[in-house]
Tab-separated table of C-alpha atoms and ligand atoms in Angstrom:
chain	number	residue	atom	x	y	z
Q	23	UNK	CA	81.297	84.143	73.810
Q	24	UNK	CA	79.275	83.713	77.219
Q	25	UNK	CA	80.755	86.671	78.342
Q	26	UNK	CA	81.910	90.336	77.151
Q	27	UNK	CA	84.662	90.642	74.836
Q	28	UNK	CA	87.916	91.848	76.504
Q	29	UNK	CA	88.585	95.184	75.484
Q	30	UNK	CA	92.223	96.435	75.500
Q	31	UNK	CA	92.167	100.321	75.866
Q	32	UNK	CA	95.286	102.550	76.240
Q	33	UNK	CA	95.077	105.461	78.659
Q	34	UNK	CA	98.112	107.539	78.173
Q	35	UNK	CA	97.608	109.845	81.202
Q	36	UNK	CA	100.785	110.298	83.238
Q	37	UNK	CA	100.067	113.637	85.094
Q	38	UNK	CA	99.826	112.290	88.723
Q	39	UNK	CA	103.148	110.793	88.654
Q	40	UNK	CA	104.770	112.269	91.868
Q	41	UNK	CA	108.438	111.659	90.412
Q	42	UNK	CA	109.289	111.016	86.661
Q	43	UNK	CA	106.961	111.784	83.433
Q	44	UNK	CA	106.420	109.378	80.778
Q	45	UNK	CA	104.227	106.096	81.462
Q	46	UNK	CA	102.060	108.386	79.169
Q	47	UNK	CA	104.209	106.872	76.043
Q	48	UNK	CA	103.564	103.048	77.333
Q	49	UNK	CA	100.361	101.934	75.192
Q	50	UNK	CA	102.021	101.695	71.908
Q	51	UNK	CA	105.040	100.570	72.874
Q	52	UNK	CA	103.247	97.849	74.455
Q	53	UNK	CA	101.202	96.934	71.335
Q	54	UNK	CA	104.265	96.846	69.804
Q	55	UNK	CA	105.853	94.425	71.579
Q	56	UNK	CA	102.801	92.541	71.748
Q	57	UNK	CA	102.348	92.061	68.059
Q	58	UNK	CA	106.514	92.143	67.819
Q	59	UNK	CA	107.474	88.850	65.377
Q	60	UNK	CA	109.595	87.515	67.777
Q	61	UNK	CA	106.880	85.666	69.657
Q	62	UNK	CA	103.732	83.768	68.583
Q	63	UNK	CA	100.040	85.098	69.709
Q	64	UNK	CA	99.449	81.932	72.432
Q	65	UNK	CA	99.447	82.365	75.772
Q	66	UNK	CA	100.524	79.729	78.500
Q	67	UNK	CA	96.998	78.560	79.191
Q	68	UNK	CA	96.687	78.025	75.704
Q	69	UNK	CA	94.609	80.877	74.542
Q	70	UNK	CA	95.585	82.106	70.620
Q	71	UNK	CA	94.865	85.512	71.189
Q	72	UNK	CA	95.503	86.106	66.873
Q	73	UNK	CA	91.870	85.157	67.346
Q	74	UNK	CA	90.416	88.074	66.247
Q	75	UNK	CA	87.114	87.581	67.370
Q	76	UNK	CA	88.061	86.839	70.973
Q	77	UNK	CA	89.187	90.145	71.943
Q	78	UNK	CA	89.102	94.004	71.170
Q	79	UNK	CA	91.504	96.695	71.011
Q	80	UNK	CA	89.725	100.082	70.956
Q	81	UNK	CA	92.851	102.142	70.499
Q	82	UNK	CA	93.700	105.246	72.490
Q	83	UNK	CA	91.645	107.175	74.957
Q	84	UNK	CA	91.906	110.600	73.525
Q	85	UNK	CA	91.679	113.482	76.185
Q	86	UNK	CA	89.707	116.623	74.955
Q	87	UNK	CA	88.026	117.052	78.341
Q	88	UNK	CA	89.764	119.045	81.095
Q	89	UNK	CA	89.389	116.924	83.456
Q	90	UNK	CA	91.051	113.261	82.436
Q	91	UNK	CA	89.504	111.692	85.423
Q	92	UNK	CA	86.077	112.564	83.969
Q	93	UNK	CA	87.472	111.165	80.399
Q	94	UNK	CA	88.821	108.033	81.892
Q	95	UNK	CA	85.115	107.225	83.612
Q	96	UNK	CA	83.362	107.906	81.151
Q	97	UNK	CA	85.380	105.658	78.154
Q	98	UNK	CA	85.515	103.051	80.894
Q	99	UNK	CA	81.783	103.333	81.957
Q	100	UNK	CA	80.859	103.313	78.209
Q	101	UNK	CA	82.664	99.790	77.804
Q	102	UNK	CA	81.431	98.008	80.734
Q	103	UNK	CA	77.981	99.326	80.506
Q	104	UNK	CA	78.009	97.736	77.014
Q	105	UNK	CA	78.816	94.429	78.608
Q	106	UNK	CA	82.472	94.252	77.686
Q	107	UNK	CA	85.846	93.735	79.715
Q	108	UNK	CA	88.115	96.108	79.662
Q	109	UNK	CA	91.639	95.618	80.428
Q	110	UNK	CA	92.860	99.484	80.279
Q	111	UNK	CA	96.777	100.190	79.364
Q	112	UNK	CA	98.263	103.151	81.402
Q	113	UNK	CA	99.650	105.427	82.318
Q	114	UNK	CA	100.200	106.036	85.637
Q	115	UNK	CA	98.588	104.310	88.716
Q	116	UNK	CA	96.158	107.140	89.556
Q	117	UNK	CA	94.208	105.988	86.272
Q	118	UNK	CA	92.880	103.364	88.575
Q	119	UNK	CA	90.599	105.276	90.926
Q	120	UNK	CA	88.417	107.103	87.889
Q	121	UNK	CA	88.396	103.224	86.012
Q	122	UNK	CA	87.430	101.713	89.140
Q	123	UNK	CA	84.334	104.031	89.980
Q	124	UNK	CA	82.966	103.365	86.120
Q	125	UNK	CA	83.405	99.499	87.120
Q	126	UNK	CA	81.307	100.489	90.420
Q	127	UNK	CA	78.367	101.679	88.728
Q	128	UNK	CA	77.737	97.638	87.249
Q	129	UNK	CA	79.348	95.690	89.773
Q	130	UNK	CA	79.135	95.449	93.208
Q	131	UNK	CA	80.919	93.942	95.774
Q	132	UNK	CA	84.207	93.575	93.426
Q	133	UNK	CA	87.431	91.671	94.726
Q	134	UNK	CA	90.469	93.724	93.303
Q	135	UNK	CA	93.728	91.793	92.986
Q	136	UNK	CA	96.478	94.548	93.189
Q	137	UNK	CA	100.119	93.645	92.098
Q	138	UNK	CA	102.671	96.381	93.375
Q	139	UNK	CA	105.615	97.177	95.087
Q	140	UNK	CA	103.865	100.057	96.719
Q	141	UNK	CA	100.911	99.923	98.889
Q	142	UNK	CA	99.517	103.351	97.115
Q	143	UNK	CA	97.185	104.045	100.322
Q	144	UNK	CA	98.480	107.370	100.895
Q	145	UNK	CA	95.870	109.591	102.039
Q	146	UNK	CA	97.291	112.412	100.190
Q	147	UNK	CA	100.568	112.393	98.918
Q	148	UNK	CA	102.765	115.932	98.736
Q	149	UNK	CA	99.103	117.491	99.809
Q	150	UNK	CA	97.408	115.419	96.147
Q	151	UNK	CA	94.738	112.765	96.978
Q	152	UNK	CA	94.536	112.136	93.961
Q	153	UNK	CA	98.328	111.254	93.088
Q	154	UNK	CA	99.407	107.951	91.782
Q	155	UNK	CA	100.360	107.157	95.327
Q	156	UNK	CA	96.598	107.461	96.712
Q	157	UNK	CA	94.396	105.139	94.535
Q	158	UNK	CA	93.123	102.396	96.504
Q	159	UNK	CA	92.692	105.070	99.627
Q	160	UNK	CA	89.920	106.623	97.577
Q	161	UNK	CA	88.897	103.615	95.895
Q	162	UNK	CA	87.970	101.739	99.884
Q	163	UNK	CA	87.298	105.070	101.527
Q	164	UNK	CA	84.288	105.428	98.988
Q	165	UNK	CA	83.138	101.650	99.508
Q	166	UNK	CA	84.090	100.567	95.911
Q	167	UNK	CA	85.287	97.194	96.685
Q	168	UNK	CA	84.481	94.410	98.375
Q	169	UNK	CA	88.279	93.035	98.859
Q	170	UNK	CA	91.396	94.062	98.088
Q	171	UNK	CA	94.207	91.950	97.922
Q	172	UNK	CA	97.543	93.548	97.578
Q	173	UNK	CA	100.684	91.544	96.244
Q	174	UNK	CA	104.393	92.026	96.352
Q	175	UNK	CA	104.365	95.135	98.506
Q	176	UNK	CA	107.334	95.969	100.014
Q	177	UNK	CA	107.432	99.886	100.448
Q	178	UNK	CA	104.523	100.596	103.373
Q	179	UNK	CA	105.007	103.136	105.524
Q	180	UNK	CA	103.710	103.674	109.394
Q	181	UNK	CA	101.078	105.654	107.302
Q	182	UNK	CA	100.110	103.031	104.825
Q	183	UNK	CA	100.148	100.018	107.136
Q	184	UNK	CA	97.436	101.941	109.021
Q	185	UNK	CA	95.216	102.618	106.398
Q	186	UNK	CA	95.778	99.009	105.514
Q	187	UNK	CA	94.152	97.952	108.531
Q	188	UNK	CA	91.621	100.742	108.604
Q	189	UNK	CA	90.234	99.425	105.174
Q	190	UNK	CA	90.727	95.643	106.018
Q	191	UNK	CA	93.688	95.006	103.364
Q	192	UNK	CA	94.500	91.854	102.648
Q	193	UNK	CA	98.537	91.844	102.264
Q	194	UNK	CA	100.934	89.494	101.121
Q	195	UNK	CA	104.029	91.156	101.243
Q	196	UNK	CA	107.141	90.767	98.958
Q	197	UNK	CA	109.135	89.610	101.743
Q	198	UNK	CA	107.560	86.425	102.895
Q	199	UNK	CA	105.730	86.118	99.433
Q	200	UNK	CA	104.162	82.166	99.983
Q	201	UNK	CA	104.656	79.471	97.730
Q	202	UNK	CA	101.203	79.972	94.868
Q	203	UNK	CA	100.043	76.991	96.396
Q	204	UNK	CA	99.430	78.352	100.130
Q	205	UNK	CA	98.118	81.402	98.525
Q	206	UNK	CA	95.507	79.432	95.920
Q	207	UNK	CA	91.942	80.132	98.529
Q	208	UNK	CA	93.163	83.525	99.088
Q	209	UNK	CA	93.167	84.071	94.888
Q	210	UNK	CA	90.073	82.562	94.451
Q	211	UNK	CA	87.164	85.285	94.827
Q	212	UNK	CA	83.223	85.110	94.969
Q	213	UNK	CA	81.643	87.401	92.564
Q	214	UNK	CA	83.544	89.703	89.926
Q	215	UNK	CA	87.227	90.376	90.134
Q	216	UNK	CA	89.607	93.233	88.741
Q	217	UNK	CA	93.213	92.634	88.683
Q	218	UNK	CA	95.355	95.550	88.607
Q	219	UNK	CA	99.353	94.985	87.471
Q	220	UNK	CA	101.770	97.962	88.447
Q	221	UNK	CA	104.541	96.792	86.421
Q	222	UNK	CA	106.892	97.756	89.128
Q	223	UNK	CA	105.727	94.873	91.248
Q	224	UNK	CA	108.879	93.094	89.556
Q	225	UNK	CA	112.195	93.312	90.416
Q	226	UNK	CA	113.817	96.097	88.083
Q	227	UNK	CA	116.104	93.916	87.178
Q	228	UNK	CA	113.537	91.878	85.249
Q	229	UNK	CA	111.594	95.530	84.421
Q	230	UNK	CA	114.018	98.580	84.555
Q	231	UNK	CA	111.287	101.042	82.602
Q	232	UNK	CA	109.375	101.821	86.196
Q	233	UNK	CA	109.826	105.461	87.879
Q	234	UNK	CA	110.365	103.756	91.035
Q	235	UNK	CA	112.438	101.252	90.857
Q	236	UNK	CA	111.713	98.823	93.946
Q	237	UNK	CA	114.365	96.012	94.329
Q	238	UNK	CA	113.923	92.885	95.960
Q	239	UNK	CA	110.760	92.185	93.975
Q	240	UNK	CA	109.370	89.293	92.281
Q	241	UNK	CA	110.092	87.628	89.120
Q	242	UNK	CA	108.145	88.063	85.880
Q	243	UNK	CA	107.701	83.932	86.654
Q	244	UNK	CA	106.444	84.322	90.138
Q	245	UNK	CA	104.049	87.039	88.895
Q	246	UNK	CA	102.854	84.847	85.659
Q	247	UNK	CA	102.172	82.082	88.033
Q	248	UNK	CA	100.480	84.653	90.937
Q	249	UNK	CA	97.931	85.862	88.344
Q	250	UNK	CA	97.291	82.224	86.929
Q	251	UNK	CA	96.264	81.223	90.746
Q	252	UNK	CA	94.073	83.576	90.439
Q	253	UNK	CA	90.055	82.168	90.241
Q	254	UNK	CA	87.044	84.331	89.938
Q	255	UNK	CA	85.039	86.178	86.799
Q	256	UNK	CA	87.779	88.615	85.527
Q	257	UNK	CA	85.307	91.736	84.720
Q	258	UNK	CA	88.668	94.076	83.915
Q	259	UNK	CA	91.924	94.669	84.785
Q	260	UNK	CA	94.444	97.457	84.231
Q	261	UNK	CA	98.303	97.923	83.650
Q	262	UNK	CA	100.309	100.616	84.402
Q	263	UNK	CA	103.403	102.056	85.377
Q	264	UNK	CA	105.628	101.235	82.788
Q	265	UNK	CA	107.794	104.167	82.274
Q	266	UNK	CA	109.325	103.878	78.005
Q	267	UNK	CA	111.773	106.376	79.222
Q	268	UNK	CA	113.491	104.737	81.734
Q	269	UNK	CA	113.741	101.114	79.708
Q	270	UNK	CA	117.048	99.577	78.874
Q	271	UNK	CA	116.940	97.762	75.230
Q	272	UNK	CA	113.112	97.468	74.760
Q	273	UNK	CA	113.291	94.378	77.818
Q	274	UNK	CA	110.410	96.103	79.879
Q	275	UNK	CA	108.038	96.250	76.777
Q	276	UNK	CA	108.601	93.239	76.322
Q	277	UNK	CA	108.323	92.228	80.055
Q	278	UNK	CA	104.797	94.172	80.203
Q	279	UNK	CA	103.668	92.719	76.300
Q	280	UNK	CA	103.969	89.167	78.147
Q	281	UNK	CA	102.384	90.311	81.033
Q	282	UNK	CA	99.142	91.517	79.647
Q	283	UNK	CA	98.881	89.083	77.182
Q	284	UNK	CA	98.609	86.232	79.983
Q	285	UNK	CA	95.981	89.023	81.606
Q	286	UNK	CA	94.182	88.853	78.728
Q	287	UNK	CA	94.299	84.889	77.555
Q	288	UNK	CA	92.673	84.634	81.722
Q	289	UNK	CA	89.920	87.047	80.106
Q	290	UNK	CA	89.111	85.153	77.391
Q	291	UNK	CA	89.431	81.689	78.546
Q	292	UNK	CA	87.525	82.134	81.938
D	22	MN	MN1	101.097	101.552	91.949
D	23	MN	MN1	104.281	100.815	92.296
């Protein structure tokens, strides 16, 4: 390996969802449909992840802290300060923020690729900053990233669109998403890159199991194809928002299993 070993880690934290529990169940539902026999262990850049040696799955971030913020940065800092890649399972969207500031203490100047169909900029949201609707505003307020590219949004507010111009947001919204091809030198990225996948990005008819279900979004295609484009050192990435309880027939799992296994395949092979 010339680099870190991926390191899948679930983080089944769901307590700043504003509107519907349960994106805490996702991780093994995930690894279920991940390891499910009804698909082989390739991905579509022809990485076998059944290659055991290529990545890591570290199980289950267990919470016997208080504070899960503190839990989450720690687990995270431990893996990246040991040189590894993690690629963290949620869990809701707020998980982002506390994984972030771990990745902050290594890396600097980090290009975050963000695929959601909400801008989650929110200051505060219901009066909580630290809601699942506020990430990236405490993530650029603190200086934690050098871009952030935002993909598929198609929810901003008055509110958001400001603080996506006070932070300098890139954003390629849902409804004139570009061909990949006119998007390629905006997906390309000097120095390290996170990618983080809010499963609700897609259109719920392709991914029911969200909270908020957001239609007119992409395809699970367009989206494989987006985060192909994509060209930089992958240091991490993340993966939340599926919601188990709102699924219909096990299709989201599946939908999010296929997902992260093409995150991870980009981890290993680049
Ligand atoms: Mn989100
Ligand atoms: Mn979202």
């Amino acid at each position: 390996m010339k680099r870190g070993l991926p390191t899948l880690l679930g983080v089944p934290f769901d307590g700043q969802s504003s509107y519907l529990r349960g994106a805490a169940d996702a991780p093994p539902k995930i690894r279920e449909a991940m390891h499910c026999d009804a698909c082989n262990s390739w991905t579509e850049l022809g990485v076998d992840l059944g290659r055991k040696e290529t990545w890591h799955d570290a199980g289950d971030l267990e919470f016997f802290e208080e504070d899960a913020f503190s839990a989450i940065e720690n687990a995270l800092s431990e893996i990246v300060a040991a040189g590894n890649l993690p690629l963290s399972l949620g869990g809701d969207h707020s998980i982002t923020f506390p994984i972030i500031k771990a990745f902050a203490r290594k890396y600097s100047a980090l290009t975050i690729f963000h695929f959601d169909a909400h801008p989650d900029l929110y200051d505060e949201f219901e009066g909580n900053r630290l809601s699942h609707a506020c990430p990236f505003a405490r993530i650029m307020e603190a200086g934690l990233a050098k871009r952030l590219v935002q993909i598929g949004i198609r929810t901003a507010t008055h509110h958001q669109r400001e603080q996506a111009a006070r932070f300098g947001v890139e954003v390629i919204e849902m409804r004139s998403l570009p061909a990949v091809e006119e998007v390629r030198a905006q997906l390309k990225a000097e120095g390290p890159v996170y990618i983080s996948f809010d499963i609700d990005v897609l259109d719920p008819a392709c991914a029911p199991g969200v909270s908020h279900r957001e239609p007119g979004g992409m395809t699970t295609r367009e989206a494989i194809n987006l985060l192909h484009a994509i060209q930089g050192e992958i240091v991490g990435a993340d993966f939340v928002e599926y919601n188990p309880v709102r699924d219909v027939s096990g299709i989201t799992a599946t939908v999010a299993a296929k997902i992260v296994k093409e995150i991870l395949g980009k981890m290993i092979a680049e």
